[in-house]
PDB file of C-alpha atoms in Angstrom:
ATOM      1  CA  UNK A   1     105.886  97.706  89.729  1.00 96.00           C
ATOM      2  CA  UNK A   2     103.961  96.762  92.969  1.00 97.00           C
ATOM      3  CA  UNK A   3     101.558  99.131  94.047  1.00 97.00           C
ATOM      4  CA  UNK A   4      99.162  99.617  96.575  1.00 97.00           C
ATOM      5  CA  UNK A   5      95.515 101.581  96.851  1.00 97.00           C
ATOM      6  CA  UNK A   6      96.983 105.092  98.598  1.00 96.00           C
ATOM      7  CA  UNK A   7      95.669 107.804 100.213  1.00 96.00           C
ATOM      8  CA  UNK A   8      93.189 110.327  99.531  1.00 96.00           C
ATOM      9  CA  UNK A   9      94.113 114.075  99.358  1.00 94.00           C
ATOM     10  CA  UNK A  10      92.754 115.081 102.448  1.00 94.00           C
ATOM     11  CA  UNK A  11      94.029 111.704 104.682  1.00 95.00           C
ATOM     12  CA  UNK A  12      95.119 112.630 108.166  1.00 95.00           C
ATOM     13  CA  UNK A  13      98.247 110.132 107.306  1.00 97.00           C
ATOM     14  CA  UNK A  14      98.914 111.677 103.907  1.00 96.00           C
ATOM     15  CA  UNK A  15     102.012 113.574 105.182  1.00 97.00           C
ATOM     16  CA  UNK A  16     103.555 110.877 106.938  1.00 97.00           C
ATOM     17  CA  UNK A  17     102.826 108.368 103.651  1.00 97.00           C
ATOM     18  CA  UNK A  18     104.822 111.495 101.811  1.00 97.00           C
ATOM     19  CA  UNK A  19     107.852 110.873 104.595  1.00 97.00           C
ATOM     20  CA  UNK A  20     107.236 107.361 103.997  1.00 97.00           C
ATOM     21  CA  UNK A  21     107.994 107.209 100.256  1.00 97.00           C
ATOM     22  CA  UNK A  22     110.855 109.761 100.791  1.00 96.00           C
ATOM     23  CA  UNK A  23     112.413 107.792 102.908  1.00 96.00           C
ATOM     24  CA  UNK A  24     111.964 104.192 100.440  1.00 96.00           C
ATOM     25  CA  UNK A  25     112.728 106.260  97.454  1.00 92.00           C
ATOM     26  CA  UNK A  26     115.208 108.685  95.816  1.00 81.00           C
ATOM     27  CA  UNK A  27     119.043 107.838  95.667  1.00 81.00           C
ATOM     28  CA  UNK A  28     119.996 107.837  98.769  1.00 83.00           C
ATOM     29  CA  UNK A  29     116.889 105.940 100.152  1.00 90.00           C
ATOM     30  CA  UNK A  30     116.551 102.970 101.593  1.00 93.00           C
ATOM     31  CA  UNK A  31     115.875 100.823  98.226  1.00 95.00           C
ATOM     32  CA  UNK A  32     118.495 102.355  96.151  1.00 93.00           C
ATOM     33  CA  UNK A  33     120.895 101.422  99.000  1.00 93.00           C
ATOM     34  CA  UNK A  34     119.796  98.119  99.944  1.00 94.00           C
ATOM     35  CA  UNK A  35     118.598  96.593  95.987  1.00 94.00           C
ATOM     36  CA  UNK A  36     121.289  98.609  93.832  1.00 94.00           C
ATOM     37  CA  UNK A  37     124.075  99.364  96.595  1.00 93.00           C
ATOM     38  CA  UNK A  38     124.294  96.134  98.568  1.00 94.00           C
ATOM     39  CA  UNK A  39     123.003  93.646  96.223  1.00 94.00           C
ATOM     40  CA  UNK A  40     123.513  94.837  92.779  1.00 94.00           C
ATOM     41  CA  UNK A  41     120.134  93.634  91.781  1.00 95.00           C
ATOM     42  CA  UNK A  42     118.534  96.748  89.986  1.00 95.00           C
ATOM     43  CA  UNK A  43     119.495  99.395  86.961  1.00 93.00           C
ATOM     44  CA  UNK A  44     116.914 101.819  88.898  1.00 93.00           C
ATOM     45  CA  UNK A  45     113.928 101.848  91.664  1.00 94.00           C
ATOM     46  CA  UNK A  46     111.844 104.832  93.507  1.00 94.00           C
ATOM     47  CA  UNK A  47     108.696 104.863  95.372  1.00 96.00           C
ATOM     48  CA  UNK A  48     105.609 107.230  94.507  1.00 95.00           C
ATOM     49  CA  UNK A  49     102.400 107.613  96.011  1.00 96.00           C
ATOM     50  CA  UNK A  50      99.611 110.159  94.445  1.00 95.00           C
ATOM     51  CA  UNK A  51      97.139 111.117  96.418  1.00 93.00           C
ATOM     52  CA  UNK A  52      93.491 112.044  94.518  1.00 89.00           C
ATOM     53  CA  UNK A  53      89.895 112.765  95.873  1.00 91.00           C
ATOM     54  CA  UNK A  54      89.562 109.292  95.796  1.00 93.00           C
ATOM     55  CA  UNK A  55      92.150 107.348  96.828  1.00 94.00           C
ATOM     56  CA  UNK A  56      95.247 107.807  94.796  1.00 95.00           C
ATOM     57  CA  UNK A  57      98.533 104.619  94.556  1.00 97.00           C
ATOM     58  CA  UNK A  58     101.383 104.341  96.623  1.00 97.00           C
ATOM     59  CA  UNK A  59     103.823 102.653  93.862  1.00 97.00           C
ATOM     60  CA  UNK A  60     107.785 100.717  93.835  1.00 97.00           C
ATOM     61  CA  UNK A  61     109.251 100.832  90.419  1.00 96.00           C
ATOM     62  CA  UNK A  62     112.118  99.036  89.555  1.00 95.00           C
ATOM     63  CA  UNK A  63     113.969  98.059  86.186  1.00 94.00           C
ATOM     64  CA  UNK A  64     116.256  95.128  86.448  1.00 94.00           C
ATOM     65  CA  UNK A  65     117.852  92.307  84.472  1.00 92.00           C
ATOM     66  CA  UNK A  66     115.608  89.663  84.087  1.00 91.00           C
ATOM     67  CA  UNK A  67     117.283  87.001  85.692  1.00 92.00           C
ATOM     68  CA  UNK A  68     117.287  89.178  87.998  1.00 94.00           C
ATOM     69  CA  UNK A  69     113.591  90.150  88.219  1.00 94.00           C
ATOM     70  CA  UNK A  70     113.022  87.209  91.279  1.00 94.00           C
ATOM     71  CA  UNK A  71     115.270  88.263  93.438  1.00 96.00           C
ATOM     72  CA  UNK A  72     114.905  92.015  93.415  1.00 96.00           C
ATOM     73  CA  UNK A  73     110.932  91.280  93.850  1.00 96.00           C
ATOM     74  CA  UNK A  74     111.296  89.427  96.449  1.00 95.00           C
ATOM     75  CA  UNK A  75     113.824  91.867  98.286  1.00 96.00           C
ATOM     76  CA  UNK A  76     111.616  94.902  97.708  1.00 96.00           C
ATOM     77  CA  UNK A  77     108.502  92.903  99.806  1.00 95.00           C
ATOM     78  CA  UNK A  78     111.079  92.082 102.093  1.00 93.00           C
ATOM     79  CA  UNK A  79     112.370  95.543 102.735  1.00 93.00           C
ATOM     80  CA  UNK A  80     108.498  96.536 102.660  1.00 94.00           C
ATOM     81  CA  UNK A  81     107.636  93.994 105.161  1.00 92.00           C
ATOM     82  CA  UNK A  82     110.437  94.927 107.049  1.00 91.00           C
ATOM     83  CA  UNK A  83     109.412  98.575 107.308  1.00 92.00           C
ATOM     84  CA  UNK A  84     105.701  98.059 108.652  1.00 89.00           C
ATOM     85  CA  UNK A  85     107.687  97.128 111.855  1.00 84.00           C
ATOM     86  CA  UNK A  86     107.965  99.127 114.811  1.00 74.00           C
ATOM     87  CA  UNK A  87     111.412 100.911 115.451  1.00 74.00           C
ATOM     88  CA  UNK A  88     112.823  99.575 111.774  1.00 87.00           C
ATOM     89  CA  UNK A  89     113.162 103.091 110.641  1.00 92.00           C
ATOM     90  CA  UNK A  90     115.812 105.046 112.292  1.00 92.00           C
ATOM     91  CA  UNK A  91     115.552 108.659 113.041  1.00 93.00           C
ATOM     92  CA  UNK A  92     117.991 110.206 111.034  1.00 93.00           C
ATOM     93  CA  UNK A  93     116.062 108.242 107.943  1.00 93.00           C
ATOM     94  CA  UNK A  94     113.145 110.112 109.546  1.00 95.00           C
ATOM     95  CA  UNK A  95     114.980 113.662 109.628  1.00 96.00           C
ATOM     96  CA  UNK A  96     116.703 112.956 106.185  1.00 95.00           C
ATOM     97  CA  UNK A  97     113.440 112.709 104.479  1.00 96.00           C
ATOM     98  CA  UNK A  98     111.684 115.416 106.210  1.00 97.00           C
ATOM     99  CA  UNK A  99     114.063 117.985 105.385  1.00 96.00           C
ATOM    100  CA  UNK A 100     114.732 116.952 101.594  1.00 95.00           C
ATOM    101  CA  UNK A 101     110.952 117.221 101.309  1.00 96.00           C
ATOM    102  CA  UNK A 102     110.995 121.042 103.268  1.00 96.00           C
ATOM    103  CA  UNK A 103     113.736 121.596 101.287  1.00 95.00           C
ATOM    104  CA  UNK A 104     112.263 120.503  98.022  1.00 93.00           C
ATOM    105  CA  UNK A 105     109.260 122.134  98.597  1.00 94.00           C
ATOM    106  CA  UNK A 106     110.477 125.578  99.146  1.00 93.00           C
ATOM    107  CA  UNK A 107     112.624 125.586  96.325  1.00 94.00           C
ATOM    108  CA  UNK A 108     109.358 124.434  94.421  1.00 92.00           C
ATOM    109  CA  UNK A 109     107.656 127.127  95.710  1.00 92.00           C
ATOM    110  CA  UNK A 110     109.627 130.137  94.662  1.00 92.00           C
ATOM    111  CA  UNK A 111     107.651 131.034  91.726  1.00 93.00           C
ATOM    112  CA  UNK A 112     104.724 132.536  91.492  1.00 93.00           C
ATOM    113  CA  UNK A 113     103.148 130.404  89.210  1.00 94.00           C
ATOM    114  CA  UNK A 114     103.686 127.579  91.771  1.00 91.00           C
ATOM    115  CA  UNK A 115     102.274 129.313  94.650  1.00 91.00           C
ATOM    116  CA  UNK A 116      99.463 130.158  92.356  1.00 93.00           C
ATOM    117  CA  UNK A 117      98.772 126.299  91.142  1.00 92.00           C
ATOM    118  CA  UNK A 118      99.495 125.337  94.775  1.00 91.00           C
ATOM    119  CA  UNK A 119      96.533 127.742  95.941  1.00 92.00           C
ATOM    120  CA  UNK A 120      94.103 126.683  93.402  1.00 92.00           C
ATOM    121  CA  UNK A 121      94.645 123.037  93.930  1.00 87.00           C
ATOM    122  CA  UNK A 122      94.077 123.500  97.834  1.00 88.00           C
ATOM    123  CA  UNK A 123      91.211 124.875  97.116  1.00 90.00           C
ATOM    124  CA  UNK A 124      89.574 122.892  94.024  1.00 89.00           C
ATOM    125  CA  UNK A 125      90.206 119.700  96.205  1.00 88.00           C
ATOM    126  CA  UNK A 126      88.840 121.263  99.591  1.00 85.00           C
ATOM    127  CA  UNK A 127      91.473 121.846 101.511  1.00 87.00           C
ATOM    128  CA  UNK A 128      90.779 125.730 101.482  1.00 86.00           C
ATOM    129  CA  UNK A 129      93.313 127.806  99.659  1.00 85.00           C
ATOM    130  CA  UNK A 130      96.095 129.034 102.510  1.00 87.00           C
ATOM    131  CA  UNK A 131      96.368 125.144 103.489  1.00 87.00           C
ATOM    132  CA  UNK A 132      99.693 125.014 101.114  1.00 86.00           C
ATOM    133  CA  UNK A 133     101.564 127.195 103.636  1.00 90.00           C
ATOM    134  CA  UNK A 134     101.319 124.685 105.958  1.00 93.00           C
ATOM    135  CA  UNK A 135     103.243 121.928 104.290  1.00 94.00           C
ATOM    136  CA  UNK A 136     106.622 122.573 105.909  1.00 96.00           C
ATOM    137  CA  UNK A 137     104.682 122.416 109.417  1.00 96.00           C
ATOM    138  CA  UNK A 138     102.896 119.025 108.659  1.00 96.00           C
ATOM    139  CA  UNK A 139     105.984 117.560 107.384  1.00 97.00           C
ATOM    140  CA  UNK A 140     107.888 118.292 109.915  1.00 97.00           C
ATOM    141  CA  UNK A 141     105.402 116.926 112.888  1.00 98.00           C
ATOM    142  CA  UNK A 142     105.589 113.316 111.436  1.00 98.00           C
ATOM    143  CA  UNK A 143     106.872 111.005 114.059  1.00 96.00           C
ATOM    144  CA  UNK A 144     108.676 107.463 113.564  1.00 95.00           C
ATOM    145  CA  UNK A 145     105.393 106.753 114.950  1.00 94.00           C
ATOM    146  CA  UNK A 146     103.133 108.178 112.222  1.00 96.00           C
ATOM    147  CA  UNK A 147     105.217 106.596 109.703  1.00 96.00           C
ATOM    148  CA  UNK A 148     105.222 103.146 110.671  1.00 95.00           C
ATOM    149  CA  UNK A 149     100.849 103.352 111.419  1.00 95.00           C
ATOM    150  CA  UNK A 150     101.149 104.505 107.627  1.00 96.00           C
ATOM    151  CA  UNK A 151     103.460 101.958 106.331  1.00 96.00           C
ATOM    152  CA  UNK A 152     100.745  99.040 107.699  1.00 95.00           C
ATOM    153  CA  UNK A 153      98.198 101.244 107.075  1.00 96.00           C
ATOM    154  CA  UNK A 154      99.514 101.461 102.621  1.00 97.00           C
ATOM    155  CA  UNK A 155     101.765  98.500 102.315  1.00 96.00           C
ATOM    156  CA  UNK A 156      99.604  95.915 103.296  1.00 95.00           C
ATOM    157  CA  UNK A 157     100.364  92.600 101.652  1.00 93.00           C
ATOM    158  CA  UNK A 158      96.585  91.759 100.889  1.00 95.00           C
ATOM    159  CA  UNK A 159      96.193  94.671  98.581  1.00 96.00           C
ATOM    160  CA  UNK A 160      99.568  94.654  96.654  1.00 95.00           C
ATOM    161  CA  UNK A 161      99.199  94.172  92.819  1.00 96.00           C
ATOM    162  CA  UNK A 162     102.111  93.421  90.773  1.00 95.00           C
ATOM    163  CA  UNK A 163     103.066  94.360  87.469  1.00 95.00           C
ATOM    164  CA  UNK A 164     105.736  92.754  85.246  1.00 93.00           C
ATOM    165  CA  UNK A 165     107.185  94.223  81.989  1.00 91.00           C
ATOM    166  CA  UNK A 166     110.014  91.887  80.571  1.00 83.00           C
ATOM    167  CA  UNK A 167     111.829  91.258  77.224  1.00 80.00           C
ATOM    168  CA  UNK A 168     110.020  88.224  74.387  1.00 77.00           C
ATOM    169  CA  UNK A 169     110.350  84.913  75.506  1.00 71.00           C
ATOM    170  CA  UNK A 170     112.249  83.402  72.722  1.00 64.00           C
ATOM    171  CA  UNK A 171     110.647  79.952  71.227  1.00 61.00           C
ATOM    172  CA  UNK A 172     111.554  77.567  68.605  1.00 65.00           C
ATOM    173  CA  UNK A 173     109.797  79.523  66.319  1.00 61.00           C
ATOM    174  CA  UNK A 174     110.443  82.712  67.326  1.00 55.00           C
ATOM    175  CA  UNK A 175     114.106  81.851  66.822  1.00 62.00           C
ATOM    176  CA  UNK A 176     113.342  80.083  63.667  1.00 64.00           C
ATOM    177  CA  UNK A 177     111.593  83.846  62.777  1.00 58.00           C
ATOM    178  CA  UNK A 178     114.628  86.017  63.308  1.00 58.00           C
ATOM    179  CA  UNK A 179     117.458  83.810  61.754  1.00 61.00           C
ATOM    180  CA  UNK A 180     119.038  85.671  59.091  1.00 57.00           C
ATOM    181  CA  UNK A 181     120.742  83.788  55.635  1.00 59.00           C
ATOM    182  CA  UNK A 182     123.972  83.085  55.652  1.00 62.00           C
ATOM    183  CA  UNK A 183     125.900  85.439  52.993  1.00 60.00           C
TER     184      UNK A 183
END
């Protein structure tokens, strides 16, 4: 995992962090393309952020083979770096995202009980209870612009953290440990 400190629920640049992470994570983003696609480095990766009344994570999971752990690390900064750069999203990464999460979102939102736990969250956290409505609207108004201030805003280098899980070690005794008799 590498993470990052994220946003906070009300953040002007929350939306466009949301388009962000849409557009790193999910099958057909650009991480699954480029790290389990292309190279072949990865079993799985997404992208997360959580937003919180203080500031919540933005967050790149991946599970690879070990020997492969390296290289797909070192891709995913690269593909990170690469996207704090002007113009290195295209639009139609841009579009893609915005309408999966429109379209995502209104198929969330076609229950009642999710419209109510929509309104009372707006509301607990501040943002006044008919804000929720007005997710398709902010969504769609994020620019190529807004998303690339947010990616150098969130994925700054300086404040990554990385966490490693991987398999035991194996030493002499270890292996000494685990050998069974001979029958």
């Amino acid at each position: 995992m590498i993470g990052y400190p994220g946003a906070t629920v009300d953040a002007k640049d929350r939306f466009a962090l949301e388009v962000l992470v849409a557009i790193l994570g999910g099958q057909s983003g650009r991480l699954f393309t480029e790290l389990r696609d292309k190279q072949g480095l990865v079993y799985r990766v997404s992208a997360h952020s959580v937003e919180g009344v203080d500031p919540g994570f933005v967050a790149v999971y991946l599970s690879c083979a070990p020997d492969k752990l390296e290289a797909a690390v070192t891709s995913v900064r690269s593909e990170l770096t690469g996207i704090t750069k002007d113009g290195a999203i295209a639009a139609d990464e841009l579009e893609r995202a915005k309408s999966y999460l429109v379209g995502s979102h209104q198929i969330a939102m076609q229950r009642r009980s999710a419209v109510a736990n929509a309104i009372a969250y707006h509301e607990a956290y501040g943002l006044g209870w008919t804000t929720w409505a007005g997710y398709d609207d902010a969504i769609r108004a994020v620019t190529l612009a807004d998303v690339t201030a947010a990616a150098q805003t969130y994925l700054r280098a300086d404040r990554a953290i990385t966490a490693t899980v991987r398999p035991p070690i194996e030493t002499p005794a270890a292996t000494k440990r685990t050998k069974r008799p001979k029958k």
